[in-house]
Every structure is written in structure tokens, then in C-alpha cells.
Coordinates of C-alpha atoms in Angstrom, one line a residue:
X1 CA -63.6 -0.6 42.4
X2 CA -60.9 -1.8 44.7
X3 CA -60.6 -5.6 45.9
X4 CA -60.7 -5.5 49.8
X5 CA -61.5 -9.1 50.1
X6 CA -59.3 -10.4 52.6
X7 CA -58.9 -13.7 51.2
X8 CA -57.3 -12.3 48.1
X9 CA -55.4 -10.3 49.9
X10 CA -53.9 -12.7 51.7
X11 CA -53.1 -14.9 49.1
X12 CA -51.5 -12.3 47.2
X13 CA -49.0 -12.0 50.6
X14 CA -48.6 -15.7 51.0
X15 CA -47.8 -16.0 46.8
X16 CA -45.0 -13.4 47.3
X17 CA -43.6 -15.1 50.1
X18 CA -43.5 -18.4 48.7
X19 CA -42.5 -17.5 45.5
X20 CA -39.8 -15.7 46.9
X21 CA -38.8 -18.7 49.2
X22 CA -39.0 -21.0 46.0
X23 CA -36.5 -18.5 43.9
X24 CA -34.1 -18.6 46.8
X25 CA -33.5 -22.3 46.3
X26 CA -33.2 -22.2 42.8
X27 CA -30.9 -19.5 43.5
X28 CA -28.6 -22.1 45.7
X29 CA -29.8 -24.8 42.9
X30 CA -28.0 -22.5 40.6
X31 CA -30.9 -22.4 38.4
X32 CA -31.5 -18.6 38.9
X33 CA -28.1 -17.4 37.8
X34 CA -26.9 -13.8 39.3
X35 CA -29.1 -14.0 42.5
X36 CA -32.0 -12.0 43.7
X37 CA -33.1 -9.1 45.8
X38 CA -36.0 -10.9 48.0
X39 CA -38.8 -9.0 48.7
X40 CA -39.6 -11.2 52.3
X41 CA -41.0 -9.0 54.6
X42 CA -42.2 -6.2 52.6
X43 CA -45.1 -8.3 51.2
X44 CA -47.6 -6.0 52.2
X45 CA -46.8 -2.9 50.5
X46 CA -47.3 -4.7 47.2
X47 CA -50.0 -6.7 48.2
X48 CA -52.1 -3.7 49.6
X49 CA -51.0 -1.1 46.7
X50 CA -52.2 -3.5 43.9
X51 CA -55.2 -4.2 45.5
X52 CA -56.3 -0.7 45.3
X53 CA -55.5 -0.7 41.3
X54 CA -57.6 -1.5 38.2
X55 CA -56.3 -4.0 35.9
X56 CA -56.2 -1.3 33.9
X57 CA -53.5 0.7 36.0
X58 CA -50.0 0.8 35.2
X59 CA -47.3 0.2 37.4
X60 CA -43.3 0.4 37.8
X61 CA -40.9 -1.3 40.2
X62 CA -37.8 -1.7 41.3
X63 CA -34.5 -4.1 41.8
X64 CA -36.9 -5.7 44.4
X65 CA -39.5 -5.7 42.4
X66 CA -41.0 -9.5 42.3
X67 CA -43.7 -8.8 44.5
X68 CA -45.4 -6.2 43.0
X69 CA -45.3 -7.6 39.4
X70 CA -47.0 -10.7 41.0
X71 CA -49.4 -8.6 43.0
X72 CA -50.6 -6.7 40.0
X73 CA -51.4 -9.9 38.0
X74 CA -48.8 -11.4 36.2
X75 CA -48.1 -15.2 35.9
X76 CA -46.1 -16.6 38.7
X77 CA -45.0 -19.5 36.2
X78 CA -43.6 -17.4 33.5
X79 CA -42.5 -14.9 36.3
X80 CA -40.3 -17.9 37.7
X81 CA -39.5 -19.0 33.7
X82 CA -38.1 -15.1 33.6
X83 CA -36.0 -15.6 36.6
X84 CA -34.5 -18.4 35.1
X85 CA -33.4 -16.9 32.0
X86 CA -36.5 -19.0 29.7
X87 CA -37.5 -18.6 27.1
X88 CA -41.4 -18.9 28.5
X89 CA -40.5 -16.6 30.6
X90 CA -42.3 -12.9 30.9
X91 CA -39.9 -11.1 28.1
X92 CA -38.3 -14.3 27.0
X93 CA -35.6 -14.8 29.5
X94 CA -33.6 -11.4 28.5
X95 CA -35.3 -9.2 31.6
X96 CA -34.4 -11.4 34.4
X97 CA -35.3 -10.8 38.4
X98 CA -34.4 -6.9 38.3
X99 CA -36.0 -6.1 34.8
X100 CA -39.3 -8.3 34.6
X101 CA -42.3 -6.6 32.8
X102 CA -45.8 -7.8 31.7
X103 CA -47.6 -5.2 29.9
X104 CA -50.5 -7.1 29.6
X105 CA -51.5 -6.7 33.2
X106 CA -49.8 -2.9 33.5
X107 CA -46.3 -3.9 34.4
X108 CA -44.1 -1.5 32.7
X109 CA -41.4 -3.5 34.5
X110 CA -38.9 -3.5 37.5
X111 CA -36.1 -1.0 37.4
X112 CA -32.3 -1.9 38.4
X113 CA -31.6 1.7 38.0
X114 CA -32.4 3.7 41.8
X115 CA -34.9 6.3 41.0
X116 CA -35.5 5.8 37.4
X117 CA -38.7 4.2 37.4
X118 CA -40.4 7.3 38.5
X119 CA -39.7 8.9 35.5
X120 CA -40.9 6.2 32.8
X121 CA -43.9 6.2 35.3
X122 CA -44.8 9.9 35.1
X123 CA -44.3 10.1 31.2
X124 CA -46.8 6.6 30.6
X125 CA -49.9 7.7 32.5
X126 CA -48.9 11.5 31.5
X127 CA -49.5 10.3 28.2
X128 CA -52.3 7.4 28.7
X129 CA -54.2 10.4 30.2
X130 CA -53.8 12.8 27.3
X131 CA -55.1 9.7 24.8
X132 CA -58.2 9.9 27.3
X133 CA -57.6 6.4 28.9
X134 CA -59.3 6.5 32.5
X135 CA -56.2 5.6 34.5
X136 CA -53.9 5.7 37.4
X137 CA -50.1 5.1 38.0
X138 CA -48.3 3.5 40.6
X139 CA -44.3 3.7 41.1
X140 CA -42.4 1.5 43.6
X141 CA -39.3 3.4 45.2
X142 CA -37.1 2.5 48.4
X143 CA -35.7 4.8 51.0
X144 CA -32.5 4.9 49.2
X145 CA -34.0 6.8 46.0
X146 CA -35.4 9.6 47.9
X147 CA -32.1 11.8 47.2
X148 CA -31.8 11.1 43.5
X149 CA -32.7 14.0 41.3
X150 CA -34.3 11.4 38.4
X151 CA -37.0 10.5 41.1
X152 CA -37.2 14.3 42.3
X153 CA -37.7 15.3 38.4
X154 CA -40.6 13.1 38.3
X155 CA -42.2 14.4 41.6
X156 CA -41.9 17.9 40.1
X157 CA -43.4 17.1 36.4
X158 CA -46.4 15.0 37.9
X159 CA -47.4 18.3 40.0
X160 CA -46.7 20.6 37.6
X161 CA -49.0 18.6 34.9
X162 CA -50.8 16.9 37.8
X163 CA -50.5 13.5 36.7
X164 CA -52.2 10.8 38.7
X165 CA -49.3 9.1 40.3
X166 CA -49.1 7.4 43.5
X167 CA -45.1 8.2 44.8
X168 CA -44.9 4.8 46.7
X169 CA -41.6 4.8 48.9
X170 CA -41.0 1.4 50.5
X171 CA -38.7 2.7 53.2
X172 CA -36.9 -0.5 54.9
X173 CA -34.9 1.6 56.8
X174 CA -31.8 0.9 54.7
X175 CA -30.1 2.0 51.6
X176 CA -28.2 -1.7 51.0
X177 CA -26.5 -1.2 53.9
X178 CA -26.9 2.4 55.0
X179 CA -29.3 3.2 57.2
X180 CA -31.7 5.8 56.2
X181 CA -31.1 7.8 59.2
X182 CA -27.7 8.1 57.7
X183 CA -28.7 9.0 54.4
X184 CA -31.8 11.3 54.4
X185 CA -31.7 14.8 55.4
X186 CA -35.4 15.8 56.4
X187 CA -38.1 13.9 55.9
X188 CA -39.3 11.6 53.0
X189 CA -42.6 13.1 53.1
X190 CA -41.3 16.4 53.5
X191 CA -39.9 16.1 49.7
X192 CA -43.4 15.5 48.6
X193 CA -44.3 18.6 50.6
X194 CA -41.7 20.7 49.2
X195 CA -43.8 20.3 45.6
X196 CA -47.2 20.4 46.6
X197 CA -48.2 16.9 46.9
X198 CA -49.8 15.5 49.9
X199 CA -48.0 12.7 51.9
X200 CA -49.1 10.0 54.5
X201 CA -47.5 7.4 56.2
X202 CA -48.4 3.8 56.8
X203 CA -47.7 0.6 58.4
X204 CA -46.4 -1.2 55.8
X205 CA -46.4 -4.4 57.2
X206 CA -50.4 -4.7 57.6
X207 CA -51.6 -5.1 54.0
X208 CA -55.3 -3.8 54.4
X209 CA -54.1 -0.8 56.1
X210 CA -51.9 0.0 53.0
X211 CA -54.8 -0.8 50.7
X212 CA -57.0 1.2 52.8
X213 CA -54.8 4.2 52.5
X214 CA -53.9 3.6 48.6
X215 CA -57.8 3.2 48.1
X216 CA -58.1 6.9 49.5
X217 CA -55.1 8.2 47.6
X218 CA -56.3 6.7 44.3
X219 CA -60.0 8.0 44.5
X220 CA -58.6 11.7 45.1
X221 CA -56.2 11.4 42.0
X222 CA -58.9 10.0 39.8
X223 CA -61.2 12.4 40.7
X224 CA -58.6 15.3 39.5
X225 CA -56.8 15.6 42.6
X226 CA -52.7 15.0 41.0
X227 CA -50.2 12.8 42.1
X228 CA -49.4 11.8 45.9
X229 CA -47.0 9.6 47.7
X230 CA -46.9 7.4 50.6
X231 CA -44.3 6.5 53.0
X232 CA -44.8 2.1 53.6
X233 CA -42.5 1.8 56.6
X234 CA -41.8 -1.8 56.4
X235 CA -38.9 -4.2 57.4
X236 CA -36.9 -6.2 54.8
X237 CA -36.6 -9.8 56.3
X238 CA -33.4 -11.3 54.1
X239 CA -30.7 -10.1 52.9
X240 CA -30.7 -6.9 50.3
X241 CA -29.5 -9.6 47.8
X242 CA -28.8 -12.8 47.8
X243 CA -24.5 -13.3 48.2
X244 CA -25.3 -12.1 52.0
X245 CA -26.2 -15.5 52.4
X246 CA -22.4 -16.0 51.3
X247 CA -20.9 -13.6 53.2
X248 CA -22.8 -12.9 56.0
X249 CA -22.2 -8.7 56.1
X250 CA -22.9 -7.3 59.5
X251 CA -24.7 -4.5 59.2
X252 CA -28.5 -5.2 61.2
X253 CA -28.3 -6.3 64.6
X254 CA -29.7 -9.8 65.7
X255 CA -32.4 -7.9 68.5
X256 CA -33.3 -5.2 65.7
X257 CA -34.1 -8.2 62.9
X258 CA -36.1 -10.1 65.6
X259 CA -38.3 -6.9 65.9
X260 CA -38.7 -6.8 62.5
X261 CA -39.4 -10.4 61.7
X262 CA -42.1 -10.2 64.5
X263 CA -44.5 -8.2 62.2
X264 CA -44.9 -10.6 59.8
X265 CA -47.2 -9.3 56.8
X266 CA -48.8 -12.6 56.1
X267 CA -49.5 -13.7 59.8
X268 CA -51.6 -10.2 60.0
X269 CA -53.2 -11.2 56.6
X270 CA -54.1 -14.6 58.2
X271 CA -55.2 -13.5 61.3
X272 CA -58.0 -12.0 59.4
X273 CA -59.1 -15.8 58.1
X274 CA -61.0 -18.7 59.3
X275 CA -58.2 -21.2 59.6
X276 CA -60.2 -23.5 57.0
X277 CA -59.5 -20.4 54.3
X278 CA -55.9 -20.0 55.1
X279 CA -55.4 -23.5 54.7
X280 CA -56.6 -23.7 51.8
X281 CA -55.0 -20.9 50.2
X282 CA -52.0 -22.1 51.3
X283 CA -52.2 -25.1 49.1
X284 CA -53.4 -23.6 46.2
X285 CA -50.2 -21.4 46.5
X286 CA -48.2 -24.9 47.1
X287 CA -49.7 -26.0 43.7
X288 CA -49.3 -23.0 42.1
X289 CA -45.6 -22.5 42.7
X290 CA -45.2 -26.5 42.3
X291 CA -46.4 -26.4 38.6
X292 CA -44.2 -23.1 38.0
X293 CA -41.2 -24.5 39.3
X294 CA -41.6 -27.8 36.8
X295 CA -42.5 -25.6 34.1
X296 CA -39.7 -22.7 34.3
X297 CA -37.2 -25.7 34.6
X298 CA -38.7 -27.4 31.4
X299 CA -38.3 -24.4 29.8
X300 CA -35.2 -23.8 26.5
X301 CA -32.9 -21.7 27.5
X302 CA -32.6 -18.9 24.3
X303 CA -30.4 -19.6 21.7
X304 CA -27.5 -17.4 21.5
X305 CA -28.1 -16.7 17.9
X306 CA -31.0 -14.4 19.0
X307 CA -29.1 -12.7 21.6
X308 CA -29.5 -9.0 19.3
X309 CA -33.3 -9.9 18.3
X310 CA -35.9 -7.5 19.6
X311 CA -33.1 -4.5 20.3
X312 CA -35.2 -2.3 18.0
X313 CA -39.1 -2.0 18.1
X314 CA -39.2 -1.9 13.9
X315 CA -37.8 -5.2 14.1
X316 CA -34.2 -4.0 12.8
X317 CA -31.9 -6.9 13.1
X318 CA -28.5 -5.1 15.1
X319 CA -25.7 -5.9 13.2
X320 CA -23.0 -8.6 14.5
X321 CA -19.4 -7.3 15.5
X322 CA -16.8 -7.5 12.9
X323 CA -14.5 -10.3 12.8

């Protein structure tokens, strides 16, 4: 049930990537207003997670959280639109980079809070399960979240309910700027331990190794098994948001980025491909990201009379502040 073609796979790297690139120019463009966390380098984590999913499956992310919206399925064009504050765009321009959802494909949406997605994560298949519905959850965390206590409250009502969740901890090896051995007593899959779910580590740079290991996980939690996690070690190319590129903190050193940069996610996914297919994917992708970019800057901006629209789910218009 899982898609292990490595064509797809690979194009699902190479989309993140470029889209990525293409929202860092419309960052400098001034287009994408507020800047972005990219997601370079830790393409394969996403690409390999969602590749183990059903459409059906739900997923959560976090602040860095294009790629794996994109990975599950959702429209790079109104993705982009989103970023720009559209109308078009995935929730109409109000979500922007750090709060993009698409429901449609299982998206419950990114998270700017550290942790928190774990939760909302837990509670949706928790109660998708108990309706009956035949699905899995996935929930993107980063080294950083392993400490706080919203994330460890969902690690201990997913075992105690055994909820089919997949724990996925992208561990870059730093917390903004802290490094994680600075950070995290332990172990991160020693917290998993310490409630009774297993734990396994992967190279999270090699997207069919990922999907190989969420395709196992995922089989043993549909099949009744509870929830899991997995430790992606990966490597976070750019900066952890986009003003670096202003001020230029010094936190990485030049050799240690070098290492990093020389695992590149997509160059392992390519290396699987004729050099005809890669090609070719790549300028799909081009055109892809060409026709997204024309239509998220064609796009209205929203009009500020509908700023308080759609702040309650019966429709409620919020009342404007007094004069």
C-alpha cells in the first residue's frame, strides 16, 4: 500500500527543494512577507514518511513544515499562493508558511507552536479510529521539542489508548541555535522507551531508507501494534529562518556544514535514476513551480474587511472593536 517507486520519490525530494529555493527569492522579492523556515536538507524525512502513508492518513507539522505538506499531496501552487498571503492560497492567505493546512489530502496543518502538534495529532486519529475509519497518523517534531511536556503528554495518551501514531523527530542537531547535545538529557529514543513505545533510528538523508523504515512502523501500528517514533537524523542546509541570511549568526562551523551539505537527499534519490528520468523530472518540477509562481503572484491579496471572517466554525461574524 506504500509508493516505493523511486521516481516519485524522487520527485517529491526535488519539488521540496525547488519549491523551497523559489520561496526564498520571493522572500528577498519581498513577496513572502515575514520570511521562512526552509526545509533544504531535510527533504528526505518528508519525502520518505509520506511515501509510506495512505491518502487517507493524517498528518501534522511543524514551523518547517513546507515539505511535508507538499510531500503528502497538497498543491504546490496554492501552497506558494498561501505563502504569499492569497487569497488562492491553501486557507486563503490567513495560515501562511508556519500554519499551512490542506485537509483534503490529510494535512491538519503546520504548527508554530514547539511540541504542539503532537497533541492535535493524538486526539484526530484517537478519534478517526473510534468512528471506525481505517487510519494512521503521522506528527513532524524537531530535536528541540523532545523536552516539552505538550509533546511528552501526547507520547503518554497514544500508549495508554494505543493510538496509531508515528512520533517522527527530525533531529537536525539543533534547537535554532542550540545544539542538541546541549539541550537533551538522555536519549530521544529513550523518551519513547520510557512509555512503552518502540523506537528506531534512521538516516534521514536517504529517502528510501526512511520510507523503508516508516513502511515497517506503519504495518505494525495498523495491524494493532500502538504508536511508535522514529529518530530521522538529518542536517538542516540554510538557515533556521530566513533573517540569517541578514545577519549571518555564527553558530555552525564552515567544515561541520560542508559535512552536512555532502549528503544531499536528492543526489541519493537521483542516483537511483536513469539520467533520462531525472531529467525529466526535473523539468516537470521547473514547470510545476513556474506556473505556481505566476499564479500565487496573480493572486488578490484578502480584503481587510474580512480580516474576522471564518474565526468561528458556525459562521459567527466576531464583532469589530469599539470606536
Amino acid at each position: 500500500m506504500t509508493d516505493s517507486d523511486p521516481v516519485r520519490l524522487y520527485r517529491t525530494v526535488r519539488l521540496i527543494r525547488r519549491f523551497e529555493e523559489r520561496a526564498i527569492e520571493l522572500v528577498d522579492a519581498g513577496e513572502i512577507v515575514g520570511g521562512i523556515h526552509p526545509y533544504l536538507g531535510q527533504e528526505g524525512v518528508a519525502a520518505g514518511v509520506c511515501a509510506a502513508l495512505r491518502p487517507a492518513d493524517l498528518v501534522t507539522g511543524t514551523h518547517r513544515g513546507h515539505g511535508h505538506v507538499l510531500a503528502k499531496g497538497a498543491d504546490p501552487a496554492r501552497m506558494l499562493a498561501e505563502l504569499c498571503g492569497r487569497v488562492t492560497g491553501l486557507n486563503r492567505g490567513r495560515g501562511g508558511s508556519m500554519h499551512a493546512a490542506d485537509f483534503g489530502v490529510g494535512v491538519l496543518g503546520a504548527n508554530a507552536i514547539v511540541g504542539a502538534a503532537g497533541a492535535i495529532l493524538t486526539g484526530a486519529v484517537w478519534a478517526r479510529r473510534r468512528r471506525g475509519d481505517d487510519v494512521v497518523g503521522v506528527t513532524f517534531f524537531g530535536d528541540g521539542a523532545v523536552n516539552e511536556g505538550m509533546l511528552l503528554e501526547a507520547f503518554n495518551l497514544a500508549a495508554l489508548w494505543r493510538v496509531p501514531v508515528l512520533f517522527v523527530c527530525e533531529n537536525n542537531g539543533y534547537a535554532t541555535t542550540m545544539p542538541v547535545e546541549g539541550a537533551v538529557a538522555g536519549t530521544i529514543a529513550g523518551r519513547a522507551a520510557a512509555f512503552g513505545m518502540p523506537a528506531a533510528a534512521v538516516d534521514g538523508q536517504d529517502p528510501e531508507r526512511v520510507r523503508e523504515v516508516t513502511a515497517a512502523a506503519v504495518a505494525r501500528m495498523r495491524a494493532g501494534g500502538g504508536p511508535e517514533l522514529v529518530e530521522a537524523r538529518t542536517y538542516r542546509f540554510d538557515a533556521h529562518h530566513t533573517f540569517e541570511h541578514r545577519v549571518r549568526l555564527d553558530y555552525r562551523p564552515p567544515e561541520e556544514v560542508a559535512a552536512g551539505r555532502s549528503r544531499d537527499p536528492v543526489d541519493m534519490a537521483a542516483a537511483r535514476l536513469p539520467a533520462a528520468d531525472r531529467a525529466a523530472v526535473d523539468a516537470e518540477v521547473e514547470a510545476t513551480l513556474d506556473a505556481a509562481v505566476d499564479f500565487a503572484l496573480a493572486s488578490p491579496v484578502p480584503d481587510p474587511a474580512t480580516a474576522l471572517d471564518h474565526l468561528y466554525a458556525s459562521g459567527l461574524t466576531a464583532r469589530t472593536g469599539g470606536g
